[in-house]
Coordinates of N, CA, C and O in Angstrom, one line a residue:
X420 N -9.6 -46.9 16.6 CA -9.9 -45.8 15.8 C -10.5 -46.3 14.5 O -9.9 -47.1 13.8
X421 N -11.7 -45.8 14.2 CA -12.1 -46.4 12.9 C -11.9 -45.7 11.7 O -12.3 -46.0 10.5
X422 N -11.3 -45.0 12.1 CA -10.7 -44.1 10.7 C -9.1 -44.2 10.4 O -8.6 -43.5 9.5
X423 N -8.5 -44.9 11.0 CA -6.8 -45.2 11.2 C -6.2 -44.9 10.1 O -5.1 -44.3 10.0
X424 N -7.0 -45.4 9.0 CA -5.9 -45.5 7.4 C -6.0 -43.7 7.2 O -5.0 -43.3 6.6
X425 N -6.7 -43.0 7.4 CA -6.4 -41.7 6.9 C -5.1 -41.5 7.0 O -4.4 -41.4 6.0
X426 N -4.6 -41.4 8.2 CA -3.2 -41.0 8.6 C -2.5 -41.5 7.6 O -1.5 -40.8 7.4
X427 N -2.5 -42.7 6.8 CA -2.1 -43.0 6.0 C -1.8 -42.2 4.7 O -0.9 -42.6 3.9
X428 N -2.6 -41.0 4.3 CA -3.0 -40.8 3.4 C -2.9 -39.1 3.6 O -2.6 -38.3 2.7
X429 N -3.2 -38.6 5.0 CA -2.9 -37.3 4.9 C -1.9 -37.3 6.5 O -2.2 -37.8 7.6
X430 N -0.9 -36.7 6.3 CA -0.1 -36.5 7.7 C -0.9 -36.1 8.8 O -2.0 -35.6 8.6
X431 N -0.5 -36.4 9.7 CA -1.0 -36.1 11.2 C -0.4 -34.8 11.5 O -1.1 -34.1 12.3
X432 N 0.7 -34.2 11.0 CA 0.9 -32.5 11.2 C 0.5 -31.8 10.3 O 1.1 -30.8 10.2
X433 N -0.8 -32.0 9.2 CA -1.2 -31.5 8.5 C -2.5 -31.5 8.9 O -3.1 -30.4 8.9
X434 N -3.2 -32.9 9.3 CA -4.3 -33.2 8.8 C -5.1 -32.5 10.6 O -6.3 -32.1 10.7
X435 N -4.4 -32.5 11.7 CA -4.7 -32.5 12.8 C -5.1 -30.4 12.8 O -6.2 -29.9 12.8
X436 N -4.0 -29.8 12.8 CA -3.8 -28.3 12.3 C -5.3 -28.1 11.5 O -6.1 -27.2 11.8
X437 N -5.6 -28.8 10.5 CA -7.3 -28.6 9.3 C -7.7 -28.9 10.2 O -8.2 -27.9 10.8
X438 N -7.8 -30.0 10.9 CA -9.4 -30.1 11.3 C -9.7 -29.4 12.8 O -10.8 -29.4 13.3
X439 N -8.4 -28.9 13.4 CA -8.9 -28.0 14.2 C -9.3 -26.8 13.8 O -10.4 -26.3 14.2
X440 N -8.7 -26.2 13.0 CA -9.1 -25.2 12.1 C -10.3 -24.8 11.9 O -11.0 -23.8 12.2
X441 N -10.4 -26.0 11.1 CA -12.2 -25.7 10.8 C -13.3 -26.0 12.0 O -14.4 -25.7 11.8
X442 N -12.9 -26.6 13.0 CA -13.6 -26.8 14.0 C -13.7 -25.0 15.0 O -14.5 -24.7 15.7
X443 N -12.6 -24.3 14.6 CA -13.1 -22.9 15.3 C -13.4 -22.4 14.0 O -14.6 -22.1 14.2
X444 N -13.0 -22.0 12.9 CA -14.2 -21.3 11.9 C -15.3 -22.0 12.3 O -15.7 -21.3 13.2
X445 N -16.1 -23.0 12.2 CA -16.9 -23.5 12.3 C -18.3 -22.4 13.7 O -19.3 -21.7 13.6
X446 N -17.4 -22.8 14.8 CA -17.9 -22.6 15.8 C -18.0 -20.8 16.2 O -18.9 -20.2 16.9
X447 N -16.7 -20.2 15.2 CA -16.7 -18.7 15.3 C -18.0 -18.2 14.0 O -18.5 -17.1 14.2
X448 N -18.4 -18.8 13.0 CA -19.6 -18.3 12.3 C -20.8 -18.9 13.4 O -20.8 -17.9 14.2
X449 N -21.5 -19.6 13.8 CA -22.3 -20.4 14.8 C -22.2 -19.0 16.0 O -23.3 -18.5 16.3
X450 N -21.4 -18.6 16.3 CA -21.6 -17.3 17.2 C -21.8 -16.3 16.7 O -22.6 -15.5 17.3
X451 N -21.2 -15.7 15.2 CA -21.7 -14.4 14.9 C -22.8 -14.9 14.4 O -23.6 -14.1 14.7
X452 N -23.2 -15.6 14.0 CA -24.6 -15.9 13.7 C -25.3 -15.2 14.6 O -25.6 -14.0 14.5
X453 N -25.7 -16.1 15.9 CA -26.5 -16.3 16.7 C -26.6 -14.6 18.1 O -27.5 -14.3 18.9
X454 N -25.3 -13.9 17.7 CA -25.2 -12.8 18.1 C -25.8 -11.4 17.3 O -26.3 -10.4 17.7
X455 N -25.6 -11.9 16.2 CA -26.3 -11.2 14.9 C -28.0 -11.1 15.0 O -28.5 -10.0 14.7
X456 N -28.6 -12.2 15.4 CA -30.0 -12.3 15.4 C -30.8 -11.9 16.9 O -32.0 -11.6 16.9
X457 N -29.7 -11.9 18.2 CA -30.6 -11.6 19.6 C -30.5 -10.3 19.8 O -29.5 -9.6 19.4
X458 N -31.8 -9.6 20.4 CA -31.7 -8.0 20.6 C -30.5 -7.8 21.9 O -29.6 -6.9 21.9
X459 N -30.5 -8.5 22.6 CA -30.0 -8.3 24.0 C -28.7 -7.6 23.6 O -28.3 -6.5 24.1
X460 N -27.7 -8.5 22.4 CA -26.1 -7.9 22.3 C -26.4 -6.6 22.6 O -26.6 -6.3 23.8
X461 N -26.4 -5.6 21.4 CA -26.1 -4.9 21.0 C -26.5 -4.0 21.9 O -25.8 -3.0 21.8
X462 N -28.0 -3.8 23.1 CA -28.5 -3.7 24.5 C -27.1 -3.3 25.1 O -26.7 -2.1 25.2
X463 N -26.1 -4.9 25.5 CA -25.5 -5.4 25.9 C -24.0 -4.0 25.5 O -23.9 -3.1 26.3
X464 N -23.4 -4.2 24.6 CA -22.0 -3.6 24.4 C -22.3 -2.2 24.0 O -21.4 -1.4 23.8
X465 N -23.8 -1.6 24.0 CA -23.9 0.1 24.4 C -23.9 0.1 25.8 O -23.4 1.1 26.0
X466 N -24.2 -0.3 26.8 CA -24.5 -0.3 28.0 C -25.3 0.0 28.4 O -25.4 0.4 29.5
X467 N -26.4 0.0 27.3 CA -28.0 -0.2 27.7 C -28.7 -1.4 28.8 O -28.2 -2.5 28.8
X468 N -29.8 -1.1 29.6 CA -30.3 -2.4 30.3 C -30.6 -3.1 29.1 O -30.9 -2.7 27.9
X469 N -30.5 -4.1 29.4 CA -31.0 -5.2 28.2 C -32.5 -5.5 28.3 O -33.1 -5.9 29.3
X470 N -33.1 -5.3 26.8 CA -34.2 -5.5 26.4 C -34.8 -4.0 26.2 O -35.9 -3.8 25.8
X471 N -34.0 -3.1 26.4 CA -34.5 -1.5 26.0 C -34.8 -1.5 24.4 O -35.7 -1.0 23.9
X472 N -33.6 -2.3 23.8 CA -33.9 -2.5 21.8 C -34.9 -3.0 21.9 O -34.8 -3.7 20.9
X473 N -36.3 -3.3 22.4 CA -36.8 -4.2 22.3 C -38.1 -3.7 21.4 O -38.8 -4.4 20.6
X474 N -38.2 -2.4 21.9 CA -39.8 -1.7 21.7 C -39.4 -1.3 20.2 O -40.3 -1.0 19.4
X475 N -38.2 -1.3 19.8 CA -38.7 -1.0 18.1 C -38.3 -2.6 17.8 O -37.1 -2.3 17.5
X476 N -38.3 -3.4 17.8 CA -37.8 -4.6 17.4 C -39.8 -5.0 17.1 O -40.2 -5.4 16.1
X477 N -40.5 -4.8 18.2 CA -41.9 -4.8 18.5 C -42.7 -4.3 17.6 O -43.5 -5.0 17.0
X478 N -42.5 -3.0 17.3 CA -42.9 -2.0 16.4 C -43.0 -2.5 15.2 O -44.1 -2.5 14.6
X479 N -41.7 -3.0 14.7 CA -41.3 -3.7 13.3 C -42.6 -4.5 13.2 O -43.4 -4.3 12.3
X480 N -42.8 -5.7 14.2 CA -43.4 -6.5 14.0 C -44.9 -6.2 13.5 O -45.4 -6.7 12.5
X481 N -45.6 -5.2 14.4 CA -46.9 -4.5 14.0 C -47.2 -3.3 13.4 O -47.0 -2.1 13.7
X482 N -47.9 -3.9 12.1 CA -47.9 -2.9 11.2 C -49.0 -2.0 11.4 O -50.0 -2.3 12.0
X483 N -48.8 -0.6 10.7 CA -50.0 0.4 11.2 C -51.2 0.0 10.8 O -51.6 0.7 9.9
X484 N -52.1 -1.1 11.1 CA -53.7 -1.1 10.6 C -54.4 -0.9 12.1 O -54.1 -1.2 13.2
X485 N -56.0 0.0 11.1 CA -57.0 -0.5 11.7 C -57.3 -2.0 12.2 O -57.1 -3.1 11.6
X486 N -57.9 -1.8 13.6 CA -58.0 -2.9 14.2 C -59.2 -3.2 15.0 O -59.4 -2.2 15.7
X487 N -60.1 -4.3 15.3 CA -60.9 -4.4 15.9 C -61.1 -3.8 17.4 O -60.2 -3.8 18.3
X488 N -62.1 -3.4 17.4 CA -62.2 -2.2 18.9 C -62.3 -3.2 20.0 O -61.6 -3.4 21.0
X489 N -63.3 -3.9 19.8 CA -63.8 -5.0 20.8 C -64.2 -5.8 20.0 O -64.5 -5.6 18.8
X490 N -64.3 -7.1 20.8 CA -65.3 -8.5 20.6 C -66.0 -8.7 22.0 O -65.8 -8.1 23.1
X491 N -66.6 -9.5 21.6 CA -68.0 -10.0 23.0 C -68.1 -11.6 22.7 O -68.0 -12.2 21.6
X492 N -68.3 -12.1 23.7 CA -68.8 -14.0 23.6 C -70.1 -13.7 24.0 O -70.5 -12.6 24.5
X493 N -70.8 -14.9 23.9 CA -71.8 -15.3 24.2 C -72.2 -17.1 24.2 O -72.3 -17.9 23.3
X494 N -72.4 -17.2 25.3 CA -72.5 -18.9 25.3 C -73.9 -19.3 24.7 O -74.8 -18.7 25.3
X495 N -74.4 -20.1 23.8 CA -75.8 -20.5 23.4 C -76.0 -21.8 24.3 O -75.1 -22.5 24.9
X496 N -77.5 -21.9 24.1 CA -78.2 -23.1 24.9 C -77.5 -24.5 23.9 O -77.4 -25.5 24.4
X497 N -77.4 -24.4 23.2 CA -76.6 -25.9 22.4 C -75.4 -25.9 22.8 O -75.2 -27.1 23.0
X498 N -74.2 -25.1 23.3 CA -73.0 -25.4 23.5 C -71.9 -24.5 22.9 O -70.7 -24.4 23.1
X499 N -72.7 -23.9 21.9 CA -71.6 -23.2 20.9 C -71.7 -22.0 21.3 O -72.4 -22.0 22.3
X500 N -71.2 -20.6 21.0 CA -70.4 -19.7 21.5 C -70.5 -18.5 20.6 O -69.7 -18.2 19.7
X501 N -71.6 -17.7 20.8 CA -71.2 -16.3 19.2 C -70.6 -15.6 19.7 O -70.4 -15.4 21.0
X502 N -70.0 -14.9 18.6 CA -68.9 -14.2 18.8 C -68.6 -12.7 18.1 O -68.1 -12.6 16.9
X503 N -69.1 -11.4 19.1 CA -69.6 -10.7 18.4 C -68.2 -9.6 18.3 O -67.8 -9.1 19.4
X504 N -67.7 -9.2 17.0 CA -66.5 -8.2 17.1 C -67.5 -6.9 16.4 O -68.5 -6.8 15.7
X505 N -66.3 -5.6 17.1 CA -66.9 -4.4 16.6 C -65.9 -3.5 15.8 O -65.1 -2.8 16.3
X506 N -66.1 -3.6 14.6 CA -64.9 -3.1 13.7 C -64.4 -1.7 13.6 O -65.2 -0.8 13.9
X507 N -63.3 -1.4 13.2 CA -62.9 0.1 14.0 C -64.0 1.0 13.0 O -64.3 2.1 13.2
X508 N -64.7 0.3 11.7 CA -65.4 1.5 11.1 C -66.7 1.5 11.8 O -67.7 2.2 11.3
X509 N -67.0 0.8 13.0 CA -68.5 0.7 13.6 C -69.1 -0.5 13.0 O -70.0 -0.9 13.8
X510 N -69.3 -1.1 12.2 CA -69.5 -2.3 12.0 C -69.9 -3.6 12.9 O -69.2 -3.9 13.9
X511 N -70.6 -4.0 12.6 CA -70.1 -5.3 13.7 C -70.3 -6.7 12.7 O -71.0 -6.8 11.7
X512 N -69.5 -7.6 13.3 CA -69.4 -8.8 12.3 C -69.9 -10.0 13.6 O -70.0 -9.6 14.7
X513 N -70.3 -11.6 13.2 CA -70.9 -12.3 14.3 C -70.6 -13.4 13.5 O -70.8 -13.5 12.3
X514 N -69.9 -14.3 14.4 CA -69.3 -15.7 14.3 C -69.9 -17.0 15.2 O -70.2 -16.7 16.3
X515 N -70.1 -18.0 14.9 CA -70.5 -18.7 16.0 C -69.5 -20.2 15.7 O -69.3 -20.8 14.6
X516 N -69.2 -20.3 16.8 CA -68.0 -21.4 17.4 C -69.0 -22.4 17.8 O -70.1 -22.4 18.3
X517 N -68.0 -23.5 17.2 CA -69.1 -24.7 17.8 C -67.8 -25.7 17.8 O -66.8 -26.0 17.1
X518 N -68.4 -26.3 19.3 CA -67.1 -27.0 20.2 C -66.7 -28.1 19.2 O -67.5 -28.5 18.3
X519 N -65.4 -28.6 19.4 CA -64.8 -29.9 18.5 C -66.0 -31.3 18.7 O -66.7 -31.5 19.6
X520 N -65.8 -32.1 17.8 CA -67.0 -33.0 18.0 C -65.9 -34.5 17.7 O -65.5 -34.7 16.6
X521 N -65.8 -35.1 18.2 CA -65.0 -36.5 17.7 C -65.9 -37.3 16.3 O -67.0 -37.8 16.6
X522 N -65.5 -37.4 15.4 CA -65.5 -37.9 13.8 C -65.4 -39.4 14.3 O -66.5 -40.0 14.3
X523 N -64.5 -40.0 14.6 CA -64.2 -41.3 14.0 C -63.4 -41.8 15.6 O -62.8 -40.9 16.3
X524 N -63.4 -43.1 16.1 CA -62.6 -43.8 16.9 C -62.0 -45.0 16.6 O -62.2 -45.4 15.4
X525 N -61.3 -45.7 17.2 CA -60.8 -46.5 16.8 C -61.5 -47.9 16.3 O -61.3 -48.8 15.5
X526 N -62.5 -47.6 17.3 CA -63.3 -49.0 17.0 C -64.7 -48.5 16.4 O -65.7 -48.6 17.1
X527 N -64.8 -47.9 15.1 CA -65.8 -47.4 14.9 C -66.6 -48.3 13.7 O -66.0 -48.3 12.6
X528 N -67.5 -48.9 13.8 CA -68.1 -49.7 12.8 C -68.2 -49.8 11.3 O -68.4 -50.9 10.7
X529 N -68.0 -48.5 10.8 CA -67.3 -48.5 9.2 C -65.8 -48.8 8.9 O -65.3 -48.8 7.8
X530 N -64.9 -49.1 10.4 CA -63.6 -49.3 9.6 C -63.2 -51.0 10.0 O -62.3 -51.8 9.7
X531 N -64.5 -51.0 10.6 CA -64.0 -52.9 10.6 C -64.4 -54.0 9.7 O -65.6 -53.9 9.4
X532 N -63.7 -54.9 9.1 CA -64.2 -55.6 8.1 C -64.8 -57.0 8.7 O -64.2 -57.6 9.6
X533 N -65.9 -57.4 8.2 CA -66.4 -58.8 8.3 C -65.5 -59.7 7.7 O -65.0 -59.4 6.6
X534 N -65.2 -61.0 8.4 CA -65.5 -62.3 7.6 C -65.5 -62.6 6.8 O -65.8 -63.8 6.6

């Protein structure tokens, strides 16, 4: 035991009693916690199917805005991609995507030193 001298220092019918103790407080906050945060309980102990709380849990998440009606791609002869959205006031906005390109390798001639 590499802790042996404690016993020295706090009783074994004192010290055993705390630290189980705190080992279920411990473990009983860690569950209300974690019951506190999932929709399913509360589903759960009304006797709802679980996942019925779900649609205002959803709701919360999205707020009322206007929102893009549609977008469109388009592939170009170079590789890249416009990207045409149509905004809920009729608008349209155009983006063009252009594929990832590798910068730098390992063995690339400005990071090696001469001699």
């Amino acid at each position: 035991m590499n802790n042996a001298k404690m016993w020295l220092v706090v009783s074994p019918s004192v010290g055993v009693p705390v630290f189980l103790g705190a080992v279920a407080v411990g473990s009983f906050a860690v569950h209300v916690a974690v019951l506190s945060k999932v929709s399913w309980y509360n589903d759960y102990l009304s006797g709802q199917e679980l996942g019925s709380g779900d649609e205002m849990a959803a709701a919360a998440l999205v707020p009322d805005v206007d929102t893009a009606k549609a977008s469109y791609v388009r592939p170009l002869e170079n590789g890249n991609q416009e990207v045409t959205v149509i905004m809920p006031d009729g608008t349209t906005a155009r983006a063009i995507l252009q594929p990832n390109d590798v910068l730098a390798s390992a063995g690339s001639p400005s990071l090696l030193v001469a001699d």
